[in-house]
Amino acid sequence: MATRSYRSPRREQLAADTRAAILEAAQELFITEGYSSVTVAKIAAAAEVASQTVYASTGGKADILRDLLAPAIHDPSVAETMRRIFEADDPREVINATALGTRQAHERHWRFLAALVPQCHAEPTAAAVLAAGNAEYIKALTAVIERLEQMDALRPGLDTGRAVDLLWFYLGQDAWFSLVSHRDWSFDAAEEWLAGAARQALLAAP
């Protein structure tokens, strides 16, 4: 006779609470001390658990970083932006919706992204996590360009790859960091200018 495994809701809740405490402690340490300076032992101490518990609950630092970035990568604005661009019948609205969606995904998670992403490029394991996240970002931007191609809206001679590169230049992470973080623009001002610049660079003359 097969034995049935027993699930303890209380134990599962305790495990979830422990994991949440570890992620919260890690996020604050990453922001205040920098990713490279934070050790698993520091995270464990801040979360008031053993180091082994950190590994068992969340994995190592790169795994924690991946989990912390996931809400930004899979922000609800992504799905909403995709819906808007496929419903739009005006190419300018496709660009505007993309600017709004990328703005919302960054703004909601700005404290973490602005503090962590620039410094993580120099840390190989963290850089790999960021690269995976950027691949998802590029995938979404590629869908935007494909929609513009369906509408026959791109400038003459602009192929898919170059168009994706331009959209990344104007609405990728670095664009938001450059204007909002480095130059103290408001998100409103950055969204308006970046959308306008992207429209001018990508769209055929009306």
One Martini backbone bead per residue (centre of mass of N, CA, C, O) as a GRO file, in nm:
protein
  206
    1MET     BB    1   0.095   0.037   0.024
    2ALA     BB    2   0.065   0.359  -0.026
    3THR     BB    3   0.194   0.646   0.093
    4ARG     BB    4   0.094   0.949   0.228
    5SER     BB    5   0.165   1.261   0.218
    6TYR     BB    6   0.226   1.520   0.452
    7ARG     BB    7   0.069   1.836   0.489
    8SER     BB    8   0.179   2.140   0.643
    9PRO     BB    9   0.058   2.450   0.659
   10ARG     BB   10   0.235   2.565   0.885
   11ARG     BB   11   0.509   2.487   0.761
   12GLU     BB   12   0.469   2.636   0.492
   13GLN     BB   13   0.438   2.918   0.618
   14LEU     BB   14   0.712   2.929   0.757
   15ALA     BB   15   0.876   2.899   0.497
   16ALA     BB   16   0.763   3.153   0.358
   17ASP     BB   17   0.848   3.354   0.578
   18THR     BB   18   1.150   3.297   0.562
   19ARG     BB   19   1.191   3.369   0.268
   20ALA     BB   20   1.089   3.662   0.289
   21ALA     BB   21   1.301   3.754   0.498
   22ILE     BB   22   1.549   3.700   0.324
   23LEU     BB   23   1.477   3.882   0.081
   24GLU     BB   24   1.449   4.144   0.241
   25ALA     BB   25   1.735   4.148   0.359
   26ALA     BB   26   1.889   4.134   0.091
   27GLN     BB   27   1.781   4.388  -0.043
   28GLU     BB   28   1.883   4.591   0.168
   29LEU     BB   29   2.182   4.512   0.150
   30PHE     BB   30   2.227   4.560  -0.152
   31ILE     BB   31   2.158   4.863  -0.139
   32THR     BB   32   2.351   4.960   0.108
   33GLU     BB   33   2.630   4.767   0.033
   34GLY     BB   34   2.625   4.581  -0.198
   35TYR     BB   35   2.656   4.293  -0.360
   36SER     BB   36   2.968   4.222  -0.318
   37SER     BB   37   2.955   4.273   0.012
   38VAL     BB   38   2.754   4.046   0.034
   39THR     BB   39   2.671   3.779   0.239
   40VAL     BB   40   2.514   3.507   0.352
   41ALA     BB   41   2.574   3.568   0.648
   42LYS     BB   42   2.445   3.850   0.648
   43ILE     BB   43   2.165   3.761   0.568
   44ALA     BB   44   2.117   3.571   0.803
   45ALA     BB   45   2.146   3.779   1.028
   46ALA     BB   46   1.917   3.972   0.929
   47ALA     BB   47   1.699   3.720   0.930
   48GLU     BB   48   1.750   3.520   1.168
   49VAL     BB   49   1.935   3.286   1.043
   50ALA     BB   50   2.083   3.037   0.897
   51SER     BB   51   2.282   2.984   0.635
   52GLN     BB   52   2.148   2.714   0.550
   53THR     BB   53   1.866   2.837   0.520
   54VAL     BB   54   1.926   3.012   0.281
   55TYR     BB   55   2.001   2.786   0.084
   56ALA     BB   56   1.734   2.619   0.120
   57SER     BB   57   1.529   2.860   0.043
   58THR     BB   58   1.716   3.039  -0.203
   59GLY     BB   59   2.011   3.006  -0.212
   60GLY     BB   60   2.219   3.198  -0.346
   61LYS     BB   61   2.283   3.511  -0.450
   62ALA     BB   62   2.185   3.474  -0.744
   63ASP     BB   63   1.908   3.360  -0.668
   64ILE     BB   64   1.815   3.605  -0.512
   65LEU     BB   65   1.839   3.810  -0.738
   66ARG     BB   66   1.639   3.671  -0.926
   67ASP     BB   67   1.396   3.696  -0.733
   68LEU     BB   68   1.409   4.014  -0.708
   69LEU     BB   69   1.374   4.066  -1.028
   70ALA     BB   70   1.107   3.928  -1.115
   71PRO     BB   71   0.891   4.155  -1.066
   72ALA     BB   72   1.007   4.335  -1.296
   73ILE     BB   73   1.005   4.136  -1.538
   74HIS     BB   74   0.684   4.048  -1.442
   75ASP     BB   75   0.527   4.285  -1.475
   76PRO     BB   76   0.204   4.380  -1.547
   77SER     BB   77   0.287   4.587  -1.774
   78VAL     BB   78   0.367   4.387  -1.992
   79ALA     BB   79   0.089   4.266  -2.066
   80GLU     BB   80  -0.050   4.539  -2.112
   81THR     BB   81   0.132   4.633  -2.342
   82MET     BB   82   0.074   4.403  -2.538
   83ARG     BB   83  -0.224   4.461  -2.564
   84ARG     BB   84  -0.202   4.752  -2.675
   85ILE     BB   85  -0.029   4.700  -2.935
   86PHE     BB   86  -0.245   4.491  -3.064
   87GLU     BB   87  -0.486   4.716  -3.058
   88ALA     BB   88  -0.342   4.911  -3.215
   89ASP     BB   89  -0.365   5.152  -3.516
   90ASP     BB   90  -0.118   5.329  -3.410
   91PRO     BB   91   0.218   5.361  -3.410
   92ARG     BB   92   0.243   5.578  -3.189
   93GLU     BB   93   0.092   5.408  -2.973
   94VAL     BB   94   0.296   5.183  -2.955
   95ILE     BB   95   0.524   5.357  -2.842
   96ASN     BB   96   0.373   5.481  -2.602
   97ALA     BB   97   0.309   5.210  -2.460
   98THR     BB   98   0.605   5.128  -2.423
   99ALA     BB   99   0.691   5.366  -2.251
  100LEU     BB  100   0.490   5.321  -2.024
  101GLY     BB  101   0.565   5.027  -1.950
  102THR     BB  102   0.867   5.075  -1.885
  103ARG     BB  103   0.819   5.287  -1.674
  104GLN     BB  104   0.651   5.117  -1.472
  105ALA     BB  105   0.857   4.888  -1.422
  106HIS     BB  106   1.069   5.085  -1.302
  107GLU     BB  107   0.915   5.259  -1.092
  108ARG     BB  108   0.817   5.025  -0.898
  109HIS     BB  109   1.154   4.930  -0.879
  110TRP     BB  110   1.369   5.160  -0.846
  111ARG     BB  111   1.539   5.128  -0.588
  112PHE     BB  112   1.659   4.856  -0.676
  113LEU     BB  113   1.755   4.903  -0.969
  114ALA     BB  114   1.934   5.160  -0.929
  115ALA     BB  115   2.128   5.016  -0.720
  116LEU     BB  116   2.199   4.728  -0.869
  117VAL     BB  117   2.246   4.708  -1.176
  118PRO     BB  118   2.514   4.871  -1.224
  119GLN     BB  119   2.696   4.693  -1.015
  120CYS     BB  120   2.645   4.394  -1.147
  121HIS     BB  121   2.829   4.391  -1.406
  122ALA     BB  122   3.105   4.310  -1.234
  123GLU     BB  123   2.945   4.046  -1.156
  124PRO     BB  124   2.923   3.751  -1.299
  125THR     BB  125   2.666   3.625  -1.167
  126ALA     BB  126   2.495   3.882  -1.189
  127ALA     BB  127   2.526   3.931  -1.494
  128ALA     BB  128   2.372   3.674  -1.577
  129VAL     BB  129   2.103   3.760  -1.458
  130LEU     BB  130   2.073   4.022  -1.621
  131ALA     BB  131   2.086   3.892  -1.903
  132ALA     BB  132   1.825   3.731  -1.872
  133GLY     BB  133   1.644   3.976  -1.830
  134ASN     BB  134   1.718   4.123  -2.099
  135ALA     BB  135   1.608   3.902  -2.285
  136GLU     BB  136   1.314   3.957  -2.210
  137TYR     BB  137   1.311   4.249  -2.297
  138ILE     BB  138   1.387   4.201  -2.596
  139LYS     BB  139   1.147   4.023  -2.662
  140ALA     BB  140   0.935   4.246  -2.621
  141LEU     BB  141   1.056   4.451  -2.827
  142THR     BB  142   1.030   4.264  -3.071
  143ALA     BB  143   0.719   4.259  -3.069
  144VAL     BB  144   0.690   4.557  -3.131
  145ILE     BB  145   0.834   4.557  -3.406
  146GLU     BB  146   0.651   4.346  -3.540
  147ARG     BB  147   0.403   4.524  -3.524
  148LEU     BB  148   0.516   4.754  -3.702
  149GLU     BB  149   0.556   4.574  -3.949
  150GLN     BB  150   0.257   4.499  -3.987
  151MET     BB  151   0.198   4.824  -4.028
  152ASP     BB  152   0.416   4.958  -4.205
  153ALA     BB  153   0.598   5.181  -3.998
  154LEU     BB  154   0.879   5.174  -4.079
  155ARG     BB  155   1.149   5.281  -4.184
  156PRO     BB  156   1.317   5.280  -4.453
  157GLY     BB  157   1.566   5.022  -4.418
  158LEU     BB  158   1.459   4.900  -4.146
  159ASP     BB  159   1.544   4.649  -3.965
  160THR     BB  160   1.480   4.450  -3.705
  161GLY     BB  161   1.748   4.464  -3.548
  162ARG     BB  162   1.783   4.775  -3.558
  163ALA     BB  163   1.511   4.844  -3.429
  164VAL     BB  164   1.561   4.706  -3.159
  165ASP     BB  165   1.810   4.870  -3.085
  166LEU     BB  166   1.665   5.146  -3.079
  167LEU     BB  167   1.454   5.073  -2.865
  168TRP     BB  168   1.664   5.011  -2.649
  169PHE     BB  169   1.800   5.290  -2.645
  170TYR     BB  170   1.522   5.447  -2.563
  171LEU     BB  171   1.371   5.191  -2.363
  172GLY     BB  172   1.581   5.092  -2.195
  173GLN     BB  173   1.747   5.092  -1.907
  174ASP     BB  174   1.965   5.313  -1.967
  175ALA     BB  175   1.769   5.542  -2.028
  176TRP     BB  176   1.647   5.565  -1.743
  177PHE     BB  177   1.909   5.600  -1.586
  178SER     BB  178   2.021   5.851  -1.727
  179LEU     BB  179   1.776   6.047  -1.663
  180VAL     BB  180   1.675   5.976  -1.368
  181SER     BB  181   1.943   5.908  -1.209
  182HIS     BB  182   2.174   6.102  -1.342
  183ARG     BB  183   1.963   6.371  -1.424
  184ASP     BB  184   1.683   6.406  -1.262
  185TRP     BB  185   1.445   6.312  -1.395
  186SER     BB  186   1.137   6.264  -1.454
  187PHE     BB  187   0.922   6.029  -1.561
  188ASP     BB  188   0.752   6.210  -1.735
  189ALA     BB  189   0.981   6.341  -1.901
  190ALA     BB  190   1.112   6.080  -2.001
  191GLU     BB  191   0.872   5.956  -2.147
  192GLU     BB  192   0.822   6.183  -2.349
  193TRP     BB  193   1.105   6.192  -2.484
  194LEU     BB  194   1.149   5.891  -2.554
  195ALA     BB  195   0.902   5.855  -2.730
  196GLY     BB  196   0.973   6.074  -2.937
  197ALA     BB  197   1.249   5.959  -3.024
  198ALA     BB  198   1.143   5.681  -3.114
  199ARG     BB  199   0.952   5.778  -3.332
  200GLN     BB  200   1.165   5.925  -3.506
  201ALA     BB  201   1.358   5.669  -3.548
  202LEU     BB  202   1.125   5.446  -3.654
  203LEU     BB  203   0.920   5.611  -3.814
  204ALA     BB  204   0.747   5.683  -4.066
  205ALA     BB  205   0.627   5.906  -4.249
  206PRO     BB  206   0.293   6.016  -4.274
   0.00000   0.00000   0.00000
